[in-house]
PDB file of C-alpha atoms in Angstrom:
ATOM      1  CA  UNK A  11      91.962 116.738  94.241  1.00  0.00           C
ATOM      2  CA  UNK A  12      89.736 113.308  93.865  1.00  0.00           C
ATOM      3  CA  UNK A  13      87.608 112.466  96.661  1.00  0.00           C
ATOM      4  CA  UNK A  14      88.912 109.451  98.382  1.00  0.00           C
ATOM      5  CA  UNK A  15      86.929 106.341  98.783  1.00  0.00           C
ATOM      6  CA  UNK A  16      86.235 104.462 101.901  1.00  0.00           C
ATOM      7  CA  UNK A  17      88.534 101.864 101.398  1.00  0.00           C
ATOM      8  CA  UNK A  18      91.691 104.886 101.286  1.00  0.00           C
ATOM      9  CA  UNK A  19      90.343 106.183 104.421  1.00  0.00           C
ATOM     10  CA  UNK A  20      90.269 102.994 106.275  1.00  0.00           C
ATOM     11  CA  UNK A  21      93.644 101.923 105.185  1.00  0.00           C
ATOM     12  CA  UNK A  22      95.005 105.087 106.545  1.00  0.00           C
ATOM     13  CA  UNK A  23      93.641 105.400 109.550  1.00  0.00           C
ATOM     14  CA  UNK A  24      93.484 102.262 111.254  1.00  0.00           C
ATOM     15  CA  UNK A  25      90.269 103.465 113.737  1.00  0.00           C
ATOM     16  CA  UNK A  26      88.062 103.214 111.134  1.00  0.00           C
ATOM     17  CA  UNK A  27      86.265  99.542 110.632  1.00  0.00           C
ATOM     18  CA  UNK A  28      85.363  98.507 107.416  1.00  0.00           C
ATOM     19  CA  UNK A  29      83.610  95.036 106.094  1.00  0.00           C
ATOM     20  CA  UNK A  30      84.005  94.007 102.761  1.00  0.00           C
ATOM     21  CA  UNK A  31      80.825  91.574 101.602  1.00  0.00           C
ATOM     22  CA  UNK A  32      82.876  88.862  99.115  1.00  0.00           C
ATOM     23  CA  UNK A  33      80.602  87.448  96.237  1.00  0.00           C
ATOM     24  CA  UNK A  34      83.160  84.927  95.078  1.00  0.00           C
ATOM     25  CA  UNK A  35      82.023  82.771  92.251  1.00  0.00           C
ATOM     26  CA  UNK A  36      78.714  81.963  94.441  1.00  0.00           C
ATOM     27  CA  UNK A  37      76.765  83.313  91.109  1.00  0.00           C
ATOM     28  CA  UNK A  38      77.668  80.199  89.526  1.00  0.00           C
ATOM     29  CA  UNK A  39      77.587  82.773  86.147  1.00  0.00           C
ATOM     30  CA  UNK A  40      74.203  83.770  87.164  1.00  0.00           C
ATOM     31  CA  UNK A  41      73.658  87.630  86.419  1.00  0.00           C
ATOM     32  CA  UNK A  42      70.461  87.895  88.521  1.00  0.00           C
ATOM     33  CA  UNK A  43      71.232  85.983  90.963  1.00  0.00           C
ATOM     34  CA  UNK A  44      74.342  88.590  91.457  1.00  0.00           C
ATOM     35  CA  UNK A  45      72.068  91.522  90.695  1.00  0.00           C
ATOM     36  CA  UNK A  46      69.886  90.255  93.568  1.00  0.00           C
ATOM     37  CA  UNK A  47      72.839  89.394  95.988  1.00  0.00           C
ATOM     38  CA  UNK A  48      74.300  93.108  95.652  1.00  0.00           C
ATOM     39  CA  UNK A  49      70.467  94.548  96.201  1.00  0.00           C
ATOM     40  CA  UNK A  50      70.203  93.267  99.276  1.00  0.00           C
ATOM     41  CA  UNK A  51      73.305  94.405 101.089  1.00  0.00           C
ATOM     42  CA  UNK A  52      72.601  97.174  99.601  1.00  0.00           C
ATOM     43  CA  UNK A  53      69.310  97.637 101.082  1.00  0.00           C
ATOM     44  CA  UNK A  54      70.029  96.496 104.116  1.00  0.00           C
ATOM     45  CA  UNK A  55      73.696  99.045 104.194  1.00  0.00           C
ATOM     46  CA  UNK A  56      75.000  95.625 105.605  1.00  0.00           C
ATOM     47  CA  UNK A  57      78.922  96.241 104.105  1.00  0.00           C
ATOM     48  CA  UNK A  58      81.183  99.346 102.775  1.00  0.00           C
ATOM     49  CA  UNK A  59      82.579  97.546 100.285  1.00  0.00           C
ATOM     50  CA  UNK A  60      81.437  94.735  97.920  1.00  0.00           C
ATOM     51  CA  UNK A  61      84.166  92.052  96.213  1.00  0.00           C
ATOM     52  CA  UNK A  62      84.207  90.664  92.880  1.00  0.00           C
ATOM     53  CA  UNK A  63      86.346  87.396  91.358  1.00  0.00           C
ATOM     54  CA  UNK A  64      86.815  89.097  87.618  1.00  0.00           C
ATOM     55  CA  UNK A  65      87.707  86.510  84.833  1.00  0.00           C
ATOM     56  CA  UNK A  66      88.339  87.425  81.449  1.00  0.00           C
ATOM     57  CA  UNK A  67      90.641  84.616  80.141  1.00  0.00           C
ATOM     58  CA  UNK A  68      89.944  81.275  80.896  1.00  0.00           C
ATOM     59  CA  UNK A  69      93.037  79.992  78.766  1.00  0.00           C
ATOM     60  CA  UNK A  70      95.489  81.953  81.042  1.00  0.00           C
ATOM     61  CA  UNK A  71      93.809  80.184  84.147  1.00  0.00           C
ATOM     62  CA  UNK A  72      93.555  76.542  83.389  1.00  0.00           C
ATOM     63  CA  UNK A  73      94.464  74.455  80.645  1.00  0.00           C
ATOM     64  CA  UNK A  74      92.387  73.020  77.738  1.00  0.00           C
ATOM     65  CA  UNK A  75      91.966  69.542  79.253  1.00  0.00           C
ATOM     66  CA  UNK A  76      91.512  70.598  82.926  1.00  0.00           C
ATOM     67  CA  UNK A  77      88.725  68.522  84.327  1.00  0.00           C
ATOM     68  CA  UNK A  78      87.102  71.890  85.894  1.00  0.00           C
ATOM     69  CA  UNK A  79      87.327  73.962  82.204  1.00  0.00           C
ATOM     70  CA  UNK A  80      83.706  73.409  81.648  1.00  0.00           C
ATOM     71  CA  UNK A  81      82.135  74.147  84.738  1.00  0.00           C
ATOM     72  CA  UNK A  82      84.341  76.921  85.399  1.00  0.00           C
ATOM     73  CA  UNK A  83      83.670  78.421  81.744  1.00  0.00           C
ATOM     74  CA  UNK A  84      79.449  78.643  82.968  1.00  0.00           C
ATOM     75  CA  UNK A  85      80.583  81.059  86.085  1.00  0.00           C
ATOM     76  CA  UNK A  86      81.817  83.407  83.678  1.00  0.00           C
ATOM     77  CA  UNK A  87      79.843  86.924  83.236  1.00  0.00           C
ATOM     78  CA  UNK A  88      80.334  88.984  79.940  1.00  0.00           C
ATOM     79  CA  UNK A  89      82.072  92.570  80.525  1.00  0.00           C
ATOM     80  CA  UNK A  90      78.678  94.394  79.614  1.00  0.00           C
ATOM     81  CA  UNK A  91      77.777  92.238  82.473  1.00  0.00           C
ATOM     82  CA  UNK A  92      79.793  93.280  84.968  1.00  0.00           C
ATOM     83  CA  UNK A  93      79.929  96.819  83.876  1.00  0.00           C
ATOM     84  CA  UNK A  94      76.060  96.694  84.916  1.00  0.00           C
ATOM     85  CA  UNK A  95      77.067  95.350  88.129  1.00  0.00           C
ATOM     86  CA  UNK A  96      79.852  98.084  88.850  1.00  0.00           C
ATOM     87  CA  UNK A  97      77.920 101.104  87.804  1.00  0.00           C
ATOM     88  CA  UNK A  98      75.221  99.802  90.254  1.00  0.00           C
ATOM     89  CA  UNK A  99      77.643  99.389  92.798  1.00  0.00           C
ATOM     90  CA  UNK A 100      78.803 102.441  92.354  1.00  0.00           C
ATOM     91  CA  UNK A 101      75.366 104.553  92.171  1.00  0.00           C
ATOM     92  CA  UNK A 102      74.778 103.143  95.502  1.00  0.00           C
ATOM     93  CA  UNK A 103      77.602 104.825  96.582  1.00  0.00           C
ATOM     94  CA  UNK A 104      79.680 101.231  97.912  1.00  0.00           C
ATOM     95  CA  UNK A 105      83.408 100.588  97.246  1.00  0.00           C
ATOM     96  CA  UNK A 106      83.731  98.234  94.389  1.00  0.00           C
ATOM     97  CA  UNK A 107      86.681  95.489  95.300  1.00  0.00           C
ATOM     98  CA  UNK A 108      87.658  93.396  91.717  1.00  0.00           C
ATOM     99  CA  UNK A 109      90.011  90.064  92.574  1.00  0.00           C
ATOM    100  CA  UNK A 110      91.789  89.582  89.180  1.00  0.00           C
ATOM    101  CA  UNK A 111      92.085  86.169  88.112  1.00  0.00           C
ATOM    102  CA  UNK A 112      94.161  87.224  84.660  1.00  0.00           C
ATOM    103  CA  UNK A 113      95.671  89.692  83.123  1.00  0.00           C
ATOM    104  CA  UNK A 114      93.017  90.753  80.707  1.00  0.00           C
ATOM    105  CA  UNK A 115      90.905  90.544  84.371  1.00  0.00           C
ATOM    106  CA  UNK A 116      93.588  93.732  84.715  1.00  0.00           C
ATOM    107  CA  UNK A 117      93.461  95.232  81.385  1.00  0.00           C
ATOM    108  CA  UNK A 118      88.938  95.279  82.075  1.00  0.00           C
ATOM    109  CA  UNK A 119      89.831  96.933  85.282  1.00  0.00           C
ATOM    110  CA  UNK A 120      92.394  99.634  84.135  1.00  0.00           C
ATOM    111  CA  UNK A 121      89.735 100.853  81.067  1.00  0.00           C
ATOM    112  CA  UNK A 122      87.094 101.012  83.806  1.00  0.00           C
ATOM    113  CA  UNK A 123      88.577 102.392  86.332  1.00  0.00           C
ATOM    114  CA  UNK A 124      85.934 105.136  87.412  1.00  0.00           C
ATOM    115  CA  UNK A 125      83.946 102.114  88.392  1.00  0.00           C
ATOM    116  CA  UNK A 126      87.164 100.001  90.778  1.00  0.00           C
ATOM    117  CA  UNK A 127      87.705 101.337  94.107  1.00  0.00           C
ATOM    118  CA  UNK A 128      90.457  98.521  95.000  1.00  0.00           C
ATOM    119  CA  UNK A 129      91.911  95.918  93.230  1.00  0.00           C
ATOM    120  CA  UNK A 130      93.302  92.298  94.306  1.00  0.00           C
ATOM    121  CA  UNK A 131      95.674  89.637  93.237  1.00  0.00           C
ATOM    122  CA  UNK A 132      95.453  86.596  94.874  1.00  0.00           C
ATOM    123  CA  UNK A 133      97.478  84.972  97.405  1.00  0.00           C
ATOM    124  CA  UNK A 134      98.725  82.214  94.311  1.00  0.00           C
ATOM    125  CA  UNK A 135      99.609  84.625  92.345  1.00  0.00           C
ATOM    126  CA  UNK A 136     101.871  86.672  94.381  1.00  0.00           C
ATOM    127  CA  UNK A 137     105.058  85.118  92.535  1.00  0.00           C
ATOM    128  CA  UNK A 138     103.107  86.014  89.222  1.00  0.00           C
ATOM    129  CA  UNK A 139     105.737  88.623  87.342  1.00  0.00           C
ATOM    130  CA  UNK A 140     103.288  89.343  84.467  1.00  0.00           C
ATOM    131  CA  UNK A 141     100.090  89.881  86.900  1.00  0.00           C
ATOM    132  CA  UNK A 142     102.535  91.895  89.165  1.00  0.00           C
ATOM    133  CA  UNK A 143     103.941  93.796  86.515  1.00  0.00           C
ATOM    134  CA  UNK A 144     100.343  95.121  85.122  1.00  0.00           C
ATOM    135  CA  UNK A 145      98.406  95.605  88.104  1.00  0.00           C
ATOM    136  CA  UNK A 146     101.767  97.742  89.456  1.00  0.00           C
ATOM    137  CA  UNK A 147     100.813 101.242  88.335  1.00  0.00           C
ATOM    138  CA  UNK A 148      97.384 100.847  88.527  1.00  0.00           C
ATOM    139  CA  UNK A 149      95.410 104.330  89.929  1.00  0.00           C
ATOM    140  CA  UNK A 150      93.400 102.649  93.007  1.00  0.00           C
ATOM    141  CA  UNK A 151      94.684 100.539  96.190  1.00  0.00           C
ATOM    142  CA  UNK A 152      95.718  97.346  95.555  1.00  0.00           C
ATOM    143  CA  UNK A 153      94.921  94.350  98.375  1.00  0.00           C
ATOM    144  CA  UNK A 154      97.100  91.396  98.213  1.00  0.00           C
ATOM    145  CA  UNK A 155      96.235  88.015  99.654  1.00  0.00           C
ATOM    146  CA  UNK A 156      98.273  86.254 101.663  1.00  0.00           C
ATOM    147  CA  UNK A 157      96.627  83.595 103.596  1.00  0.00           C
ATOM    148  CA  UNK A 158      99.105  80.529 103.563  1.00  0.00           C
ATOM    149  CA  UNK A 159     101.798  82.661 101.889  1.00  0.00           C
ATOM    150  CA  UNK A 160     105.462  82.453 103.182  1.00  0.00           C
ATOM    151  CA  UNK A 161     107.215  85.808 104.396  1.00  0.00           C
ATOM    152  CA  UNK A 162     109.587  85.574 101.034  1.00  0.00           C
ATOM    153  CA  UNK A 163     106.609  85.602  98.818  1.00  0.00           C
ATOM    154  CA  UNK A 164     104.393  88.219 100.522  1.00  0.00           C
ATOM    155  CA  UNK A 165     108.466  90.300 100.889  1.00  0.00           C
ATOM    156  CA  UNK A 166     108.861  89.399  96.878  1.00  0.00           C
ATOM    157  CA  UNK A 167     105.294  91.054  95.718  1.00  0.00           C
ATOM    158  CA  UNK A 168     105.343  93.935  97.969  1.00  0.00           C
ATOM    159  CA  UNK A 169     109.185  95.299  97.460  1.00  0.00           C
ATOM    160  CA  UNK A 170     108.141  94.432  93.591  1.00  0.00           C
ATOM    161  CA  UNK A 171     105.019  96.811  93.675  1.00  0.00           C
ATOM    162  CA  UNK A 172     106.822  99.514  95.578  1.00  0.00           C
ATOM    163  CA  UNK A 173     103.967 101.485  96.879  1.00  0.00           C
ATOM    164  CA  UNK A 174     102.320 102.288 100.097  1.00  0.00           C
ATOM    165  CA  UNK A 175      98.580 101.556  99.423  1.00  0.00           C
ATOM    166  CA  UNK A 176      98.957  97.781  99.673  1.00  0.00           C
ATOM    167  CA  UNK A 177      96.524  95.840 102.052  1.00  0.00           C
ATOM    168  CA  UNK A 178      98.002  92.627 102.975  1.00  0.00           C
ATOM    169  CA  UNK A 179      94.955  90.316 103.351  1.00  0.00           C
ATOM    170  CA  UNK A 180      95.344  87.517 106.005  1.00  0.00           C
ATOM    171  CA  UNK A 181      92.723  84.457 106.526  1.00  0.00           C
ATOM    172  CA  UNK A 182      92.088  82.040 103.627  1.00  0.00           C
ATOM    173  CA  UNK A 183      93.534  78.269 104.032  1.00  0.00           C
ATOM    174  CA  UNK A 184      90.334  76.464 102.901  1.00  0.00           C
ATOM    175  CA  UNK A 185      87.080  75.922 102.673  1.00  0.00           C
ATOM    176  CA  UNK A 186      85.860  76.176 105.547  1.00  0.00           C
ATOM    177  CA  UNK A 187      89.352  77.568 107.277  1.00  0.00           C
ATOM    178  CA  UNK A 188      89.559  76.140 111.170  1.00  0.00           C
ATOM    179  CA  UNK A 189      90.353  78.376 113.553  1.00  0.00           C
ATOM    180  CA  UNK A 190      93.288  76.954 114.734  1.00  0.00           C
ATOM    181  CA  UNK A 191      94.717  77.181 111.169  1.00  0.00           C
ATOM    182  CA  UNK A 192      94.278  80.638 111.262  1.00  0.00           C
ATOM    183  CA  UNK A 193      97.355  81.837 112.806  1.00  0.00           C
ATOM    184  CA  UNK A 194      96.391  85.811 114.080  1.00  0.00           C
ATOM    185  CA  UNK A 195     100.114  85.816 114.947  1.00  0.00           C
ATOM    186  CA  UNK A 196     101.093  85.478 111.851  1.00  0.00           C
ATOM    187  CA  UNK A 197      98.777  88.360 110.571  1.00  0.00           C
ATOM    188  CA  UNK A 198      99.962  90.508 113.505  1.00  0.00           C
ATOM    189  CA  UNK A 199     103.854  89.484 112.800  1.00  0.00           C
ATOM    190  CA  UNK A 200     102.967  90.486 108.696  1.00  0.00           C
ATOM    191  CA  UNK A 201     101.777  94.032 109.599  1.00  0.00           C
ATOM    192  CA  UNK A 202     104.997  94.876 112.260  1.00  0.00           C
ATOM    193  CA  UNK A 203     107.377  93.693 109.292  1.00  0.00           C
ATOM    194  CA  UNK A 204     106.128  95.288 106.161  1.00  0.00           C
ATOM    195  CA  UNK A 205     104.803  98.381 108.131  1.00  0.00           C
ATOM    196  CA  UNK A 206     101.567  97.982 105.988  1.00  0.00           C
ATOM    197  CA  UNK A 207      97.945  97.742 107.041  1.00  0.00           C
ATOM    198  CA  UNK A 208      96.235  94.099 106.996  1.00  0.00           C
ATOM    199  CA  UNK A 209      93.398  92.998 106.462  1.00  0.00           C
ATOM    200  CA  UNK A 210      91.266  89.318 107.360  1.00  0.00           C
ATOM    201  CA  UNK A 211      89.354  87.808 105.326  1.00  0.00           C
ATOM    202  CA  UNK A 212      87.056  85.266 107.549  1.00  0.00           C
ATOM    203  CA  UNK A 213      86.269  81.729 106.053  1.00  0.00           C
ATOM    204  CA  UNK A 214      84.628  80.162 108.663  1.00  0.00           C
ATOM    205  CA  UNK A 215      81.811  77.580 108.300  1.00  0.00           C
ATOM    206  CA  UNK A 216      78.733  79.485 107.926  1.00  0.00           C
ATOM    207  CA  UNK A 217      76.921  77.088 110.869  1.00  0.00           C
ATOM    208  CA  UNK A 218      80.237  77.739 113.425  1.00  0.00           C
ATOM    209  CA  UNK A 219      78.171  78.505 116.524  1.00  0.00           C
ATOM    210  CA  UNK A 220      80.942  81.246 116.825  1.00  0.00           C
ATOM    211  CA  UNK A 221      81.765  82.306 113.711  1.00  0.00           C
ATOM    212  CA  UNK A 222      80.747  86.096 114.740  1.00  0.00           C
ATOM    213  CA  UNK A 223      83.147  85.660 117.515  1.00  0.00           C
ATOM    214  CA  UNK A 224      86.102  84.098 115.254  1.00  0.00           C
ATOM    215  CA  UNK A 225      85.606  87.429 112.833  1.00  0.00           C
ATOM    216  CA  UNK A 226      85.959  89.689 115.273  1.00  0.00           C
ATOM    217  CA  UNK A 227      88.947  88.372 116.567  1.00  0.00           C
ATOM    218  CA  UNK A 228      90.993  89.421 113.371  1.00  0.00           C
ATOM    219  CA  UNK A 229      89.423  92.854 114.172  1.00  0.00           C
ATOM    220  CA  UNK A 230      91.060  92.430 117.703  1.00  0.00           C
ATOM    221  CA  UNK A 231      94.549  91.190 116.357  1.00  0.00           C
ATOM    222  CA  UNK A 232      94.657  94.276 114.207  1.00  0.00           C
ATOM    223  CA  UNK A 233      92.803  94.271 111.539  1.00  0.00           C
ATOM    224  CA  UNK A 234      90.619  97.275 110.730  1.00  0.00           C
ATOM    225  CA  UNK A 235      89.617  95.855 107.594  1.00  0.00           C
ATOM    226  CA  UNK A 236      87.366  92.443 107.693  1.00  0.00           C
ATOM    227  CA  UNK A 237      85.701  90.343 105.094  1.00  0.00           C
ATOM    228  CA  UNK A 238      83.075  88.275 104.518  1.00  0.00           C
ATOM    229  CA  UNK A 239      81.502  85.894 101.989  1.00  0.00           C
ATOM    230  CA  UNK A 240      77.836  86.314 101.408  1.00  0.00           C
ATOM    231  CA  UNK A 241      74.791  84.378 100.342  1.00  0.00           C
ATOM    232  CA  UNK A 242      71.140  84.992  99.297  1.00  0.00           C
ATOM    233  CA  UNK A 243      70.152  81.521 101.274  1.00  0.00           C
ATOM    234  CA  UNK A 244      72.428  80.570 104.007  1.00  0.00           C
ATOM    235  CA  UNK A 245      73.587  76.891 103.947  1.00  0.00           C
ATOM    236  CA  UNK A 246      72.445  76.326  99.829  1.00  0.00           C
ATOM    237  CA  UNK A 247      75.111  74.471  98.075  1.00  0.00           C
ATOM    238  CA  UNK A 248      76.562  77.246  95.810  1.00  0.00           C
ATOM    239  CA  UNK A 249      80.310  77.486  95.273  1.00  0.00           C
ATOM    240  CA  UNK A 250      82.116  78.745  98.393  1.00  0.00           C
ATOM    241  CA  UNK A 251      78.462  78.442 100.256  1.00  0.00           C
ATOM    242  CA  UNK A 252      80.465  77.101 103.248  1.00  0.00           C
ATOM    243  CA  UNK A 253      81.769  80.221 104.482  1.00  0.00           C
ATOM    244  CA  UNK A 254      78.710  82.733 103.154  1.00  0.00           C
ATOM    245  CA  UNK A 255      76.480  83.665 105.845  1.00  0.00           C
ATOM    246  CA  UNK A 256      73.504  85.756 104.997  1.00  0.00           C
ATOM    247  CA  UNK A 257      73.235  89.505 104.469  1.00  0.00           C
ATOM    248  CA  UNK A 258      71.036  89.366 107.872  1.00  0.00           C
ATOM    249  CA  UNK A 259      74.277  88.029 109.460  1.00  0.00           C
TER     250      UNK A 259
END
């Protein structure tokens, strides 16, 4: 019988506390920049697992004349890339998390599977029938997010996917998310319904004077499971640098 990974144990048991340190597109496409991001929370043991955004086809996400295709197309790593960046991951003995933003995102993640610990649709795509439909027998847990997401849509994905190793993930609204957009009800309401463990995935501005405190309140409403976005230099404009805080933090 496989060994489970941290991420199975903590969405079983509900006592154990796990943080997951989100990279996001904060690489801006830059490999060592990446390589040196993952190095330090991995020297410093700062998370349990570590998050990836995974695109493989730009033409599924965004159209030919979209005003972002260009920029977008530079944050792009190759797969030999991020193989590199799993199998480093993975020697270091953290969880590897992979948010798919397409369906060949999916097909990378099912031919490397010895290196994908969890795997994640985003909250826009939880209508998505294709993405659903290949990411449904995949062999790891699968986190779905569903910050902003009506009950019908988060009700829709989950009785499509049919399985029990589904982390709803509660949190995003924007960048930087208030708190009082937050909503821990909501989260709290979402976990007595489906029965399912939740996670929260903070967004805070990284220069809230109580941003630690806002985090852990998702850990009091119920949620065993936290993450966070993280930064080599806190407060450098990167993409999503407004709710990184630093692997010190």
């Amino acid at each position: 019988m496989a060994k489970k990974n941290k991420i199975e144990d903590a969405l079983e048991n509900a006592e154990i506390p796990y943080l997951i340190g989100e990279t996001a597109y904060i690489h801006e496409g830059d490999f060592r920049y990446l390589s040196a991001l993952i190095s330090g929370m991995v020297k410093k043991d700062s998370c349990d697992g570590i998050k990836f955004h995974i695109m493989v086809d730009i033409d599924s996400y965004m159209t030919p004349d979209h005003k972002l295709r260009n920029l977008i197309s530079k944050f792009l790593l190759s797969k030999n890339e991020w193989i590199t960046i799993l199998k480093n991951v993975k020697s270091d003995n953290f969880d590897a998390i992979i948010l798919v933003d397409d369906v060949k995102a999916i097909d990378f993640v099912k031919n490397n599977i010895d290196l994908v610990d969890a795997v994640e649709l985003h909250a826009c795509a939880l209508n998505n029938i294709e993405m659903l439909e290949n990411i449904k027998g995949i062999k790891v847990p699968i986190i779905l997010g569903i910050g902003g997401s009506e009950i019908d849509d988060i009700e829709f994905s989950v009785k499509y996917l049919s399985r029990n190793d589904i982390l709803l993930m509660h949190g995003f609204q924007n960048y930087p998310t208030k708190y009082e957009f937050i909503n821990f009800r909501k989260m709290i309401k979402i976990k007595n319904r489906f029965n399912l463990p939740v996670g929260y995935a903070d967004h805070t501005n990284w220069d809230n004077e109580f941003n630690e405190m806002i985090t852990l309140a998702g850990f009091m409403a119920g949620a065993n499971i936290l993450e966070k976005h993280v930064a080599l230099d806190l407060g450098e404009k990167r993409v999503d640098f407004e709710s990184a805080i630093s692997i010190d933090m």
